[in-house]
Amino acid sequence: MERSLKNVLVVSFGFLLLFTAYGGLQSLQSSLYSEEGLGVTALSTLYGGVLLSSMFLPPLLIKKFGCKWTIVISMCCYVAFSLGNFYASWYTLIPTSILLGLGAAPLWSAQCTYLTIMGNTQAEKVGKVGRDVVNRYFGIFFLIFQSSGVWGNLISSLVFGQTPTQEAIPEEQLLSCGASDCLMATASTNSTQRPSQTLIYTLLGIYTGSGVLAVLLVAVFLEPIKDAQQKSEGEKELPFWSTLLSTFRLLRDRRLRLLVLLPMYSGFEQAFLAGDYTRSYTTCALGIQFVGYAMICFSATNSLCSVLYGRLSQHTGRIALYALGAVTHLSCIIALLLWKPHPHQLAVFFVFSGLWGVADAVWQTQNNDAGMMTVFTVLFLPRTEEPVRQSLVGTGQTRLGEVQRTPGTIEHHGWPEDGLPGIKVLYGVLFEKSKEAAFANYRLWEALGFVIAFGYSTFLCVNVKLYVLLGVLSLTMLAYGTVEYLEAKKPARPVATEQTKPADGAETETAM
């Protein structure tokens, strides 16, 4: 096995072990710690940390410690969160949530940087195109990583399934489940009470052990990447504050002010599933032992549809997929408002989570993780990594499915054939002269959506949250439609002049 592939597998299985623990634990926060809204407050705080971390920490940690040890340090933040759950209180969960949030952005940025440099180095060694090897490595990574949602939730369901069979839930108690649940307004029902402390410790022990194994795997077996991407001597370094401020200066563009609702809605809908559906529907009517099974349905359909949409996008275009996601979520929201969850309707609980995964896959293929993290890394890479930056956004070789191949012009509705569809292309095309600031805005607004949704979860009834979600979805699609309309009225624009020239004989196209 080639050395670079071994390192890719080490990173992939390390993330699999880490997010098997974190993903399962996140799904249980609102159900395990419903008293005074501790669970959802912890999640809101966590994503607040992600928001701040995204702006400041990645370039500093990667420059100081390198990719390998940035990954190890960040993974330790996730393990600390698992440890904080052993003695869950405001004094343990909130600080460890902040710590995890601060570690999240450096973790993903370092992971992307590592795979990108490793792919480019290997490509140079064997004489292949760097982009192709990098895409292959990201494909291997996400093939392994995506299964973490299944394993983490399966473990929680199997462990909590050891709970003694509960008595039938009274009908009057079921009336407070679903859209009628006002969370803090009522006391916890029998089915929403926490399992025995022994089972909780057993689960947390498994999750913590999985996280520790991830840290050890990366620390021991991952090779530090050599800084072969040093900048040329005399090259001017881009000031850190210049990049940061450009993120907010770009908001002066009307199109971006409209598009910020797309990532915000992504945060809102994911937060509803993790914080409200799991607690007020699944746990309330069935019991906490079914949360994992419901989330497995979500993870499975999400992963399968992500693959499907990646191929369909080349034939349907992004507007059709956005419409599919919006209609599916709209239907689910209306149905959840009207549905009265009951244990006899067991299959329906899984149908809803599955459909939510079908719709979420639209947003996630539009937010392709490999694509997002590639550009995210580009945003935060110090200028000492300039060759990598050029390889990511300056090759001029990104292929668009519907590119008008007239020299110097592009169409605005193309799809890349190497797996970076949707919002990323939309942002990259609309803001081709300010890609870095545009993608930074994406990350910030998605995190803000999580923070807001988890924040109001502690004092709003579920039906109100569904109406809020419905309103945000409607505004999001209206804003997106407006941007598409405005762009359709414009003639094709010249390709950005500052893009690096492509390889000899390559055709000039949009750089991503």
Short mmCIF file of C-alpha atoms in Angstrom, two decimals:
data_model
loop_
_atom_site.label_atom_id
_atom_site.label_comp_id
_atom_site.label_asym_id
_atom_site.label_seq_id
_atom_site.Cartn_x
_atom_site.Cartn_y
_atom_site.Cartn_z
CA MET A 1 0.00 0.00 0.00
CA GLU A 2 1.35 3.42 -0.93
CA ARG A 3 2.32 5.60 2.00
CA SER A 4 -0.04 8.44 1.15
CA LEU A 5 -3.03 6.08 0.92
CA LYS A 6 -2.16 4.63 4.33
CA ASN A 7 -2.24 8.14 5.80
CA VAL A 8 -5.60 8.83 4.15
CA LEU A 9 -7.01 5.66 5.73
CA VAL A 10 -5.60 6.62 9.14
CA VAL A 11 -7.32 10.03 8.96
CA SER A 12 -10.55 8.44 7.67
CA PHE A 13 -10.84 5.81 10.39
CA GLY A 14 -9.78 8.32 13.02
CA PHE A 15 -12.68 10.58 12.04
CA LEU A 16 -14.99 7.55 11.86
CA LEU A 17 -14.20 6.63 15.47
CA LEU A 18 -14.43 10.24 16.66
CA PHE A 19 -17.76 11.05 15.00
CA THR A 20 -19.27 7.69 15.86
CA ALA A 21 -19.07 9.00 19.41
CA TYR A 22 -19.93 12.64 18.80
CA GLY A 23 -22.77 12.04 16.32
CA GLY A 24 -24.55 9.61 18.63
CA LEU A 25 -24.08 11.89 21.63
CA GLN A 26 -25.36 14.97 19.81
CA SER A 27 -28.59 13.19 18.88
CA LEU A 28 -29.24 12.41 22.56
CA GLN A 29 -28.50 15.79 24.13
CA SER A 30 -32.04 17.15 24.03
CA SER A 31 -33.50 13.88 25.36
CA LEU A 32 -30.92 13.08 28.05
CA TYR A 33 -30.69 16.59 29.46
CA SER A 34 -34.12 18.11 28.96
CA GLU A 35 -34.27 19.68 32.43
CA GLU A 36 -34.09 23.46 32.07
CA GLY A 37 -33.06 22.99 28.45
CA LEU A 38 -29.48 22.03 29.33
CA GLY A 39 -29.01 19.74 26.30
CA VAL A 40 -30.08 22.18 23.60
CA THR A 41 -28.34 25.07 25.35
CA ALA A 42 -25.13 23.05 25.25
CA LEU A 43 -25.60 22.48 21.51
CA SER A 44 -26.31 26.18 20.93
CA THR A 45 -23.17 27.08 22.85
CA LEU A 46 -21.22 24.49 20.89
CA TYR A 47 -22.12 26.01 17.52
CA GLY A 48 -21.41 29.47 18.88
CA GLY A 49 -17.90 28.19 19.50
CA VAL A 50 -17.80 26.85 15.94
CA LEU A 51 -18.77 30.28 14.63
CA LEU A 52 -15.97 32.04 16.50
CA SER A 53 -13.47 29.27 15.80
CA SER A 54 -14.13 29.48 12.06
CA MET A 55 -12.96 33.09 12.00
CA PHE A 56 -9.85 32.92 14.13
CA LEU A 57 -8.30 29.58 15.10
CA PRO A 58 -7.54 27.39 12.05
CA PRO A 59 -4.71 29.42 10.52
CA LEU A 60 -3.09 29.99 13.89
CA LEU A 61 -3.11 26.34 15.00
CA ILE A 62 -2.09 24.90 11.63
CA LYS A 63 0.81 27.33 11.36
CA LYS A 64 1.92 26.63 14.95
CA PHE A 65 1.45 22.85 15.25
CA GLY A 66 1.07 21.57 11.70
CA CYS A 67 -1.84 19.52 10.36
CA LYS A 68 -1.25 16.28 12.29
CA TRP A 69 -1.05 17.79 15.75
CA THR A 70 -3.85 20.25 15.04
CA ILE A 71 -6.05 17.22 14.31
CA VAL A 72 -4.89 15.50 17.51
CA ILE A 73 -5.45 18.59 19.69
CA SER A 74 -8.88 19.21 18.16
CA MET A 75 -9.90 15.57 18.64
CA CYS A 76 -9.06 15.94 22.33
CA CYS A 77 -11.68 18.71 22.50
CA TYR A 78 -14.30 16.20 21.31
CA VAL A 79 -13.16 13.66 23.91
CA ALA A 80 -13.47 16.36 26.60
CA PHE A 81 -17.13 16.83 25.59
CA SER A 82 -17.77 13.11 26.09
CA LEU A 83 -16.14 13.28 29.52
CA GLY A 84 -18.26 16.31 30.42
CA ASN A 85 -21.38 14.19 29.88
CA PHE A 86 -20.39 11.82 32.72
CA TYR A 87 -21.30 14.50 35.25
CA ALA A 88 -23.65 16.60 33.17
CA SER A 89 -24.39 20.03 34.63
CA TRP A 90 -24.20 23.64 33.58
CA TYR A 91 -20.65 23.71 34.93
CA THR A 92 -19.43 20.75 32.86
CA LEU A 93 -21.47 20.63 29.65
CA ILE A 94 -21.30 24.33 28.75
CA PRO A 95 -17.49 24.69 29.09
CA THR A 96 -16.84 21.40 27.24
CA SER A 97 -19.32 22.44 24.53
CA ILE A 98 -17.40 25.67 24.02
CA LEU A 99 -14.16 23.69 23.92
CA LEU A 100 -15.56 21.31 21.28
CA GLY A 101 -16.86 24.22 19.22
CA LEU A 102 -13.46 25.89 19.27
CA GLY A 103 -11.83 22.66 18.15
CA ALA A 104 -14.26 21.86 15.34
CA ALA A 105 -13.08 24.35 12.71
CA PRO A 106 -9.35 23.64 13.16
CA LEU A 107 -10.11 19.89 13.00
CA TRP A 108 -11.85 20.07 9.63
CA SER A 109 -9.49 22.68 8.24
CA ALA A 110 -6.44 20.60 9.17
CA GLN A 111 -8.04 17.44 7.79
CA CYS A 112 -8.71 19.11 4.46
CA THR A 113 -5.28 20.70 4.34
CA TYR A 114 -3.62 17.38 5.08
CA LEU A 115 -5.52 15.43 2.41
CA THR A 116 -5.03 18.19 -0.14
CA ILE A 117 -1.27 18.47 0.35
CA MET A 118 -0.95 14.69 0.51
CA GLY A 119 -2.91 14.34 -2.74
CA ASN A 120 -0.91 17.00 -4.56
CA THR A 121 2.38 15.53 -3.33
CA GLN A 122 1.39 12.03 -4.47
CA ALA A 123 0.18 13.35 -7.83
CA GLU A 124 3.49 15.09 -8.42
CA LYS A 125 5.33 11.89 -7.50
CA VAL A 126 3.41 9.67 -9.95
CA GLY A 127 2.83 12.26 -12.66
CA LYS A 128 -0.95 12.61 -12.31
CA VAL A 129 -3.23 15.65 -12.16
CA GLY A 130 -3.29 16.92 -8.59
CA ARG A 131 -7.03 17.58 -8.59
CA ASP A 132 -7.82 13.99 -9.55
CA VAL A 133 -5.76 12.50 -6.74
CA VAL A 134 -7.14 14.98 -4.19
CA ASN A 135 -10.70 14.15 -5.23
CA ARG A 136 -9.94 10.44 -4.93
CA TYR A 137 -8.60 10.91 -1.41
CA PHE A 138 -11.63 12.94 -0.37
CA GLY A 139 -13.88 10.27 -1.88
CA ILE A 140 -12.19 7.58 0.21
CA PHE A 141 -12.43 9.77 3.31
CA PHE A 142 -16.14 10.50 3.03
CA LEU A 143 -17.00 6.94 2.01
CA ILE A 144 -15.63 5.81 5.39
CA PHE A 145 -16.66 8.86 7.42
CA GLN A 146 -20.33 8.96 6.38
CA SER A 147 -21.05 5.63 8.08
CA SER A 148 -20.33 7.19 11.50
CA GLY A 149 -23.94 8.38 11.69
CA VAL A 150 -25.14 4.79 11.50
CA TRP A 151 -22.69 3.27 13.99
CA GLY A 152 -23.03 5.97 16.65
CA ASN A 153 -26.81 5.84 16.69
CA LEU A 154 -26.89 2.04 16.52
CA ILE A 155 -24.71 1.83 19.63
CA SER A 156 -27.01 4.18 21.59
CA SER A 157 -30.14 2.25 20.62
CA LEU A 158 -28.60 -1.11 21.51
CA VAL A 159 -27.38 0.14 24.89
CA PHE A 160 -30.58 1.94 25.86
CA GLY A 161 -32.58 -1.00 24.49
CA GLN A 162 -31.50 -2.84 27.64
CA THR A 163 -33.94 -0.68 29.60
CA PRO A 164 -36.77 -2.73 31.15
CA THR A 165 -39.94 -2.62 29.08
CA GLN A 166 -42.04 0.36 30.10
CA GLU A 167 -45.76 0.29 30.67
CA ALA A 168 -48.07 1.56 27.97
CA ILE A 169 -48.00 5.34 27.74
CA PRO A 170 -51.37 6.89 28.71
CA GLU A 171 -53.25 8.55 25.88
CA GLU A 172 -53.44 11.85 27.73
CA GLN A 173 -49.66 11.81 28.03
CA LEU A 174 -49.26 11.29 24.28
CA LEU A 175 -51.28 14.44 23.69
CA SER A 176 -48.30 16.49 24.86
CA CYS A 177 -45.98 14.91 22.29
CA GLY A 178 -45.22 16.20 18.80
CA ALA A 179 -46.20 19.73 17.83
CA SER A 180 -48.08 20.10 21.13
CA ASP A 181 -44.92 19.69 23.19
CA CYS A 182 -43.94 22.93 24.90
CA LEU A 183 -40.79 21.41 26.42
CA MET A 184 -40.07 23.66 29.39
CA ALA A 185 -43.75 24.29 30.06
CA THR A 186 -44.40 20.75 31.21
CA ALA A 187 -42.61 18.17 33.31
CA SER A 188 -40.83 15.28 31.67
CA THR A 189 -43.09 12.37 30.83
CA ASN A 190 -42.32 8.78 31.69
CA SER A 191 -40.88 8.07 28.26
CA THR A 192 -38.65 11.13 28.24
CA GLN A 193 -36.98 10.39 31.55
CA ARG A 194 -33.36 9.45 31.38
CA PRO A 195 -32.39 5.76 31.37
CA SER A 196 -30.63 4.27 34.37
CA GLN A 197 -27.33 5.86 35.31
CA THR A 198 -25.57 2.55 34.70
CA LEU A 199 -26.69 2.46 31.05
CA ILE A 200 -25.74 6.10 30.56
CA TYR A 201 -22.26 5.47 31.95
CA THR A 202 -21.95 2.38 29.74
CA LEU A 203 -22.80 4.39 26.62
CA LEU A 204 -20.55 7.29 27.58
CA GLY A 205 -17.74 4.83 28.29
CA ILE A 206 -18.09 3.37 24.79
CA TYR A 207 -18.20 6.82 23.20
CA THR A 208 -15.23 8.10 25.21
CA GLY A 209 -13.23 4.97 24.40
CA SER A 210 -14.01 5.44 20.71
CA GLY A 211 -12.79 9.05 20.88
CA VAL A 212 -9.59 8.09 22.72
CA LEU A 213 -8.90 5.40 20.10
CA ALA A 214 -9.29 8.05 17.40
CA VAL A 215 -6.75 10.30 19.11
CA LEU A 216 -4.26 7.45 19.57
CA LEU A 217 -4.72 6.22 16.00
CA VAL A 218 -3.88 9.61 14.53
CA ALA A 219 -1.15 10.46 17.03
CA VAL A 220 0.69 7.16 16.55
CA PHE A 221 0.15 6.20 12.91
CA LEU A 222 -0.40 9.46 10.99
CA GLU A 223 2.79 10.81 9.47
CA PRO A 224 3.43 14.52 9.95
CA ILE A 225 3.18 16.19 6.59
CA LYS A 226 6.33 17.92 5.46
CA ASP A 227 5.96 21.59 4.78
CA ALA A 228 6.91 21.28 1.14
CA GLN A 229 4.55 24.08 0.24
CA GLN A 230 6.68 26.89 1.57
CA LYS A 231 6.07 30.23 -0.04
CA SER A 232 8.61 31.70 -2.37
CA GLU A 233 11.10 34.02 -0.74
CA GLY A 234 10.10 37.62 -0.89
CA GLU A 235 6.44 36.80 -1.49
CA LYS A 236 4.18 39.20 0.35
CA GLU A 237 2.17 37.62 3.16
CA LEU A 238 -1.56 38.34 3.22
CA PRO A 239 -2.47 40.04 6.53
CA PHE A 240 -4.74 37.89 8.67
CA TRP A 241 -7.10 40.77 9.48
CA SER A 242 -7.43 41.62 5.81
CA THR A 243 -8.91 38.18 5.08
CA LEU A 244 -11.17 38.36 8.14
CA LEU A 245 -12.55 41.82 7.36
CA SER A 246 -13.08 40.93 3.69
CA THR A 247 -15.57 38.32 4.89
CA PHE A 248 -17.84 41.02 6.24
CA ARG A 249 -17.11 43.61 3.56
CA LEU A 250 -18.56 41.25 0.99
CA LEU A 251 -21.97 41.59 2.66
CA ARG A 252 -22.27 44.89 0.85
CA ASP A 253 -23.10 42.77 -2.19
CA ARG A 254 -26.89 42.44 -2.47
CA ARG A 255 -26.67 38.91 -3.87
CA LEU A 256 -24.76 37.62 -0.86
CA ARG A 257 -27.19 39.31 1.52
CA LEU A 258 -29.90 37.25 -0.15
CA LEU A 259 -27.90 34.03 -0.27
CA VAL A 260 -27.01 34.01 3.45
CA LEU A 261 -30.45 32.51 4.08
CA LEU A 262 -29.39 29.27 2.34
CA PRO A 263 -26.73 28.27 4.88
CA MET A 264 -28.82 29.66 7.73
CA TYR A 265 -31.73 27.41 6.80
CA SER A 266 -29.35 24.46 6.63
CA GLY A 267 -28.46 25.15 10.26
CA PHE A 268 -32.11 25.61 11.26
CA GLU A 269 -33.35 22.35 9.77
CA GLN A 270 -30.49 20.22 11.10
CA ALA A 271 -30.95 21.73 14.56
CA PHE A 272 -34.68 20.92 14.50
CA LEU A 273 -34.01 17.28 13.72
CA ALA A 274 -31.27 16.87 16.34
CA GLY A 275 -32.89 18.94 19.06
CA ASP A 276 -36.66 18.74 18.60
CA TYR A 277 -37.69 15.76 16.51
CA THR A 278 -35.59 13.37 18.57
CA ARG A 279 -36.99 14.70 21.86
CA SER A 280 -40.58 15.77 21.19
CA TYR A 281 -41.58 13.05 18.74
CA THR A 282 -39.36 9.96 19.02
CA THR A 283 -38.39 10.04 22.70
CA CYS A 284 -41.74 11.38 23.92
CA ALA A 285 -43.89 8.74 22.20
CA LEU A 286 -41.53 5.76 21.86
CA GLY A 287 -38.68 6.20 24.34
CA ILE A 288 -35.06 7.28 24.14
CA GLN A 289 -33.96 3.82 22.94
CA PHE A 290 -35.60 4.55 19.56
CA VAL A 291 -33.71 7.81 18.92
CA GLY A 292 -30.75 5.95 17.45
CA TYR A 293 -32.89 3.91 15.07
CA ALA A 294 -34.69 7.04 13.82
CA MET A 295 -31.36 8.80 13.23
CA ILE A 296 -30.01 5.73 11.41
CA CYS A 297 -32.87 6.12 8.91
CA PHE A 298 -31.92 9.77 8.50
CA SER A 299 -28.21 9.00 8.03
CA ALA A 300 -28.85 6.14 5.59
CA THR A 301 -31.22 8.06 3.29
CA ASN A 302 -29.03 11.15 3.55
CA SER A 303 -25.93 9.28 2.40
CA LEU A 304 -27.68 7.37 -0.39
CA CYS A 305 -29.44 10.44 -1.74
CA SER A 306 -26.25 12.49 -1.58
CA VAL A 307 -24.65 10.05 -4.00
CA LEU A 308 -27.76 10.05 -6.20
CA TYR A 309 -28.08 13.84 -6.30
CA GLY A 310 -24.41 14.22 -7.16
CA ARG A 311 -25.11 12.39 -10.41
CA LEU A 312 -28.59 13.82 -11.06
CA SER A 313 -27.31 17.38 -10.71
CA GLN A 314 -25.42 17.12 -13.98
CA HIS A 315 -28.70 16.49 -15.80
CA THR A 316 -31.30 18.44 -13.79
CA GLY A 317 -29.37 21.54 -12.74
CA ARG A 318 -29.42 23.08 -9.29
CA ILE A 319 -32.86 24.72 -9.46
CA ALA A 320 -34.66 21.37 -9.74
CA LEU A 321 -32.78 19.97 -6.75
CA TYR A 322 -33.43 23.04 -4.63
CA ALA A 323 -37.12 22.72 -5.50
CA LEU A 324 -37.11 19.04 -4.50
CA GLY A 325 -35.49 19.81 -1.14
CA ALA A 326 -37.85 22.69 -0.44
CA VAL A 327 -41.02 20.76 -1.35
CA THR A 328 -39.96 17.71 0.70
CA HIS A 329 -39.17 19.79 3.78
CA LEU A 330 -42.34 21.84 3.32
CA SER A 331 -44.42 18.65 3.22
CA CYS A 332 -42.66 17.26 6.29
CA ILE A 333 -43.15 20.47 8.27
CA ILE A 334 -46.88 20.63 7.51
CA ALA A 335 -47.30 16.92 8.30
CA LEU A 336 -45.41 17.27 11.60
CA LEU A 337 -47.72 20.14 12.57
CA LEU A 338 -50.80 17.95 12.00
CA TRP A 339 -49.49 14.55 13.14
CA LYS A 340 -50.21 13.20 16.62
CA PRO A 341 -47.39 10.72 17.30
CA HIS A 342 -48.50 7.36 18.72
CA PRO A 343 -46.52 4.17 19.48
CA HIS A 344 -48.85 2.18 17.21
CA GLN A 345 -47.57 4.22 14.25
CA LEU A 346 -44.00 3.00 14.65
CA ALA A 347 -43.11 3.07 10.95
CA VAL A 348 -44.16 6.71 10.61
CA PHE A 349 -41.41 7.85 12.97
CA PHE A 350 -38.81 6.35 10.66
CA VAL A 351 -40.53 7.60 7.49
CA PHE A 352 -40.31 11.19 8.73
CA SER A 353 -36.63 10.93 9.65
CA GLY A 354 -35.95 9.21 6.32
CA LEU A 355 -37.74 11.94 4.35
CA TRP A 356 -35.87 14.56 6.33
CA GLY A 357 -32.68 12.87 5.19
CA VAL A 358 -33.87 12.91 1.57
CA ALA A 359 -34.43 16.67 1.75
CA ASP A 360 -31.33 17.39 3.82
CA ALA A 361 -29.24 15.54 1.23
CA VAL A 362 -30.22 18.25 -1.25
CA TRP A 363 -28.74 20.93 0.99
CA GLN A 364 -25.74 18.76 1.81
CA THR A 365 -24.93 17.98 -1.83
CA GLN A 366 -25.23 21.68 -2.42
CA ASN A 367 -22.88 21.97 0.60
CA ASN A 368 -20.63 19.10 -0.44
CA ASP A 369 -18.32 18.56 2.53
CA ALA A 370 -15.21 17.92 0.48
CA GLY A 371 -15.87 21.03 -1.55
CA MET A 372 -16.71 23.13 1.47
CA MET A 373 -13.70 22.02 3.46
CA THR A 374 -11.39 22.47 0.47
CA VAL A 375 -12.42 26.09 0.08
CA PHE A 376 -12.64 26.52 3.86
CA THR A 377 -9.02 25.42 4.11
CA VAL A 378 -8.08 27.78 1.30
CA LEU A 379 -9.64 30.61 3.28
CA PHE A 380 -7.65 29.90 6.42
CA LEU A 381 -4.37 28.56 5.01
CA PRO A 382 -1.49 30.88 5.85
CA ARG A 383 0.28 32.27 2.82
CA THR A 384 3.08 29.81 3.56
CA GLU A 385 0.80 27.30 1.85
CA GLU A 386 0.51 29.37 -1.35
CA PRO A 387 1.15 26.48 -3.78
CA VAL A 388 -1.75 24.62 -2.19
CA ARG A 389 -3.93 27.69 -2.42
CA GLN A 390 -3.13 27.93 -6.12
CA SER A 391 -3.83 24.25 -6.63
CA LEU A 392 -7.26 24.65 -5.03
CA VAL A 393 -8.56 27.88 -6.49
CA GLY A 394 -6.19 28.84 -9.25
CA THR A 395 -5.74 25.86 -11.53
CA GLY A 396 -8.39 26.96 -13.98
CA GLN A 397 -9.20 23.29 -14.55
CA THR A 398 -12.47 22.79 -12.67
CA ARG A 399 -14.88 21.32 -15.16
CA LEU A 400 -18.42 22.63 -15.39
CA GLY A 401 -21.16 20.39 -16.65
CA GLU A 402 -22.83 23.18 -18.56
CA VAL A 403 -19.94 25.53 -19.26
CA GLN A 404 -20.32 27.63 -22.35
CA ARG A 405 -16.90 26.85 -23.80
CA THR A 406 -16.38 30.20 -25.43
CA PRO A 407 -12.98 31.62 -24.46
CA GLY A 408 -13.31 34.25 -21.74
CA THR A 409 -16.93 33.68 -20.80
CA ILE A 410 -18.90 31.35 -18.57
CA GLU A 411 -22.48 30.47 -17.95
CA HIS A 412 -23.80 30.91 -14.42
CA HIS A 413 -25.72 27.66 -14.14
CA GLY A 414 -23.04 25.00 -14.55
CA TRP A 415 -22.31 22.01 -12.38
CA PRO A 416 -18.85 20.62 -11.72
CA GLU A 417 -18.24 17.04 -12.67
CA ASP A 418 -15.89 16.43 -9.77
CA GLY A 419 -18.39 16.64 -6.97
CA LEU A 420 -18.66 20.29 -5.95
CA PRO A 421 -22.24 21.17 -6.92
CA GLY A 422 -24.73 23.73 -5.78
CA ILE A 423 -24.22 26.46 -3.23
CA LYS A 424 -20.45 26.28 -3.50
CA VAL A 425 -20.54 26.72 -7.26
CA LEU A 426 -23.27 29.32 -6.87
CA TYR A 427 -21.11 31.28 -4.42
CA GLY A 428 -17.97 30.72 -6.50
CA VAL A 429 -19.57 31.88 -9.72
CA LEU A 430 -21.43 34.86 -8.31
CA PHE A 431 -18.44 36.03 -6.29
CA GLU A 432 -15.59 34.79 -8.44
CA LYS A 433 -13.39 37.73 -7.48
CA SER A 434 -13.97 37.19 -3.73
CA LYS A 435 -14.32 33.43 -3.37
CA GLU A 436 -12.59 33.23 -0.01
CA ALA A 437 -14.80 35.82 1.66
CA ALA A 438 -17.91 34.27 0.08
CA PHE A 439 -17.18 30.81 1.45
CA ALA A 440 -16.29 32.21 4.86
CA ASN A 441 -19.72 33.82 4.92
CA TYR A 442 -21.27 30.45 4.14
CA ARG A 443 -19.63 28.81 7.14
CA LEU A 444 -20.51 31.65 9.49
CA TRP A 445 -24.17 31.85 8.54
CA GLU A 446 -24.70 28.09 8.82
CA ALA A 447 -23.22 28.13 12.32
CA LEU A 448 -25.43 31.09 13.19
CA GLY A 449 -28.49 29.10 12.07
CA PHE A 450 -27.54 26.33 14.50
CA VAL A 451 -26.99 28.81 17.33
CA ILE A 452 -30.36 30.53 16.87
CA ALA A 453 -32.36 27.31 16.45
CA PHE A 454 -30.83 25.59 19.47
CA GLY A 455 -31.08 28.86 21.41
CA TYR A 456 -34.83 29.37 21.10
CA SER A 457 -35.45 25.65 21.54
CA THR A 458 -35.49 26.11 25.32
CA PHE A 459 -38.53 28.38 25.48
CA LEU A 460 -40.69 27.91 22.35
CA CYS A 461 -43.32 25.23 21.77
CA VAL A 462 -42.62 22.77 18.96
CA ASN A 463 -45.48 24.06 16.80
CA VAL A 464 -44.02 27.58 16.98
CA LYS A 465 -40.60 26.22 15.98
CA LEU A 466 -42.16 24.48 13.01
CA TYR A 467 -43.81 27.72 11.92
CA VAL A 468 -40.46 29.51 12.28
CA LEU A 469 -38.82 26.79 10.19
CA LEU A 470 -41.60 27.13 7.60
CA GLY A 471 -41.10 30.90 7.46
CA VAL A 472 -37.31 30.63 7.12
CA LEU A 473 -37.70 28.03 4.36
CA SER A 474 -40.14 30.27 2.47
CA LEU A 475 -37.90 33.33 2.75
CA THR A 476 -34.86 31.27 1.76
CA MET A 477 -36.41 29.99 -1.44
CA LEU A 478 -37.80 33.42 -2.27
CA ALA A 479 -34.34 34.95 -1.84
CA TYR A 480 -32.69 32.16 -3.82
CA GLY A 481 -35.23 32.56 -6.64
CA THR A 482 -34.53 36.30 -6.68
CA VAL A 483 -30.79 35.71 -7.10
CA GLU A 484 -31.37 33.20 -9.91
CA TYR A 485 -33.67 35.72 -11.61
CA LEU A 486 -31.16 38.55 -11.27
CA GLU A 487 -28.34 36.40 -12.61
CA ALA A 488 -30.42 35.09 -15.51
CA LYS A 489 -30.96 38.68 -16.68
CA LYS A 490 -27.22 39.33 -16.85
CA PRO A 491 -25.08 38.48 -19.87
CA ALA A 492 -22.20 36.04 -19.48
CA ARG A 493 -19.22 37.58 -17.69
CA PRO A 494 -15.53 37.31 -18.46
CA VAL A 495 -13.59 34.85 -16.35
CA ALA A 496 -11.77 36.51 -13.46
CA THR A 497 -8.49 37.84 -14.76
CA GLU A 498 -6.58 37.05 -11.61
CA GLN A 499 -7.07 33.31 -11.92
CA THR A 500 -3.90 31.38 -12.48
CA LYS A 501 -3.39 30.19 -16.04
CA PRO A 502 -4.26 26.54 -16.62
CA ALA A 503 -1.77 23.90 -17.63
CA ASP A 504 -0.53 23.96 -21.19
CA GLY A 505 -3.26 23.01 -23.61
CA ALA A 506 -5.99 23.21 -20.95
CA GLU A 507 -9.11 25.18 -21.67
CA THR A 508 -9.81 28.31 -19.64
CA GLU A 509 -12.78 27.70 -17.38
CA THR A 510 -14.13 28.71 -14.01
CA ALA A 511 -11.71 28.11 -11.14
CA MET A 512 -12.98 26.72 -7.87
#
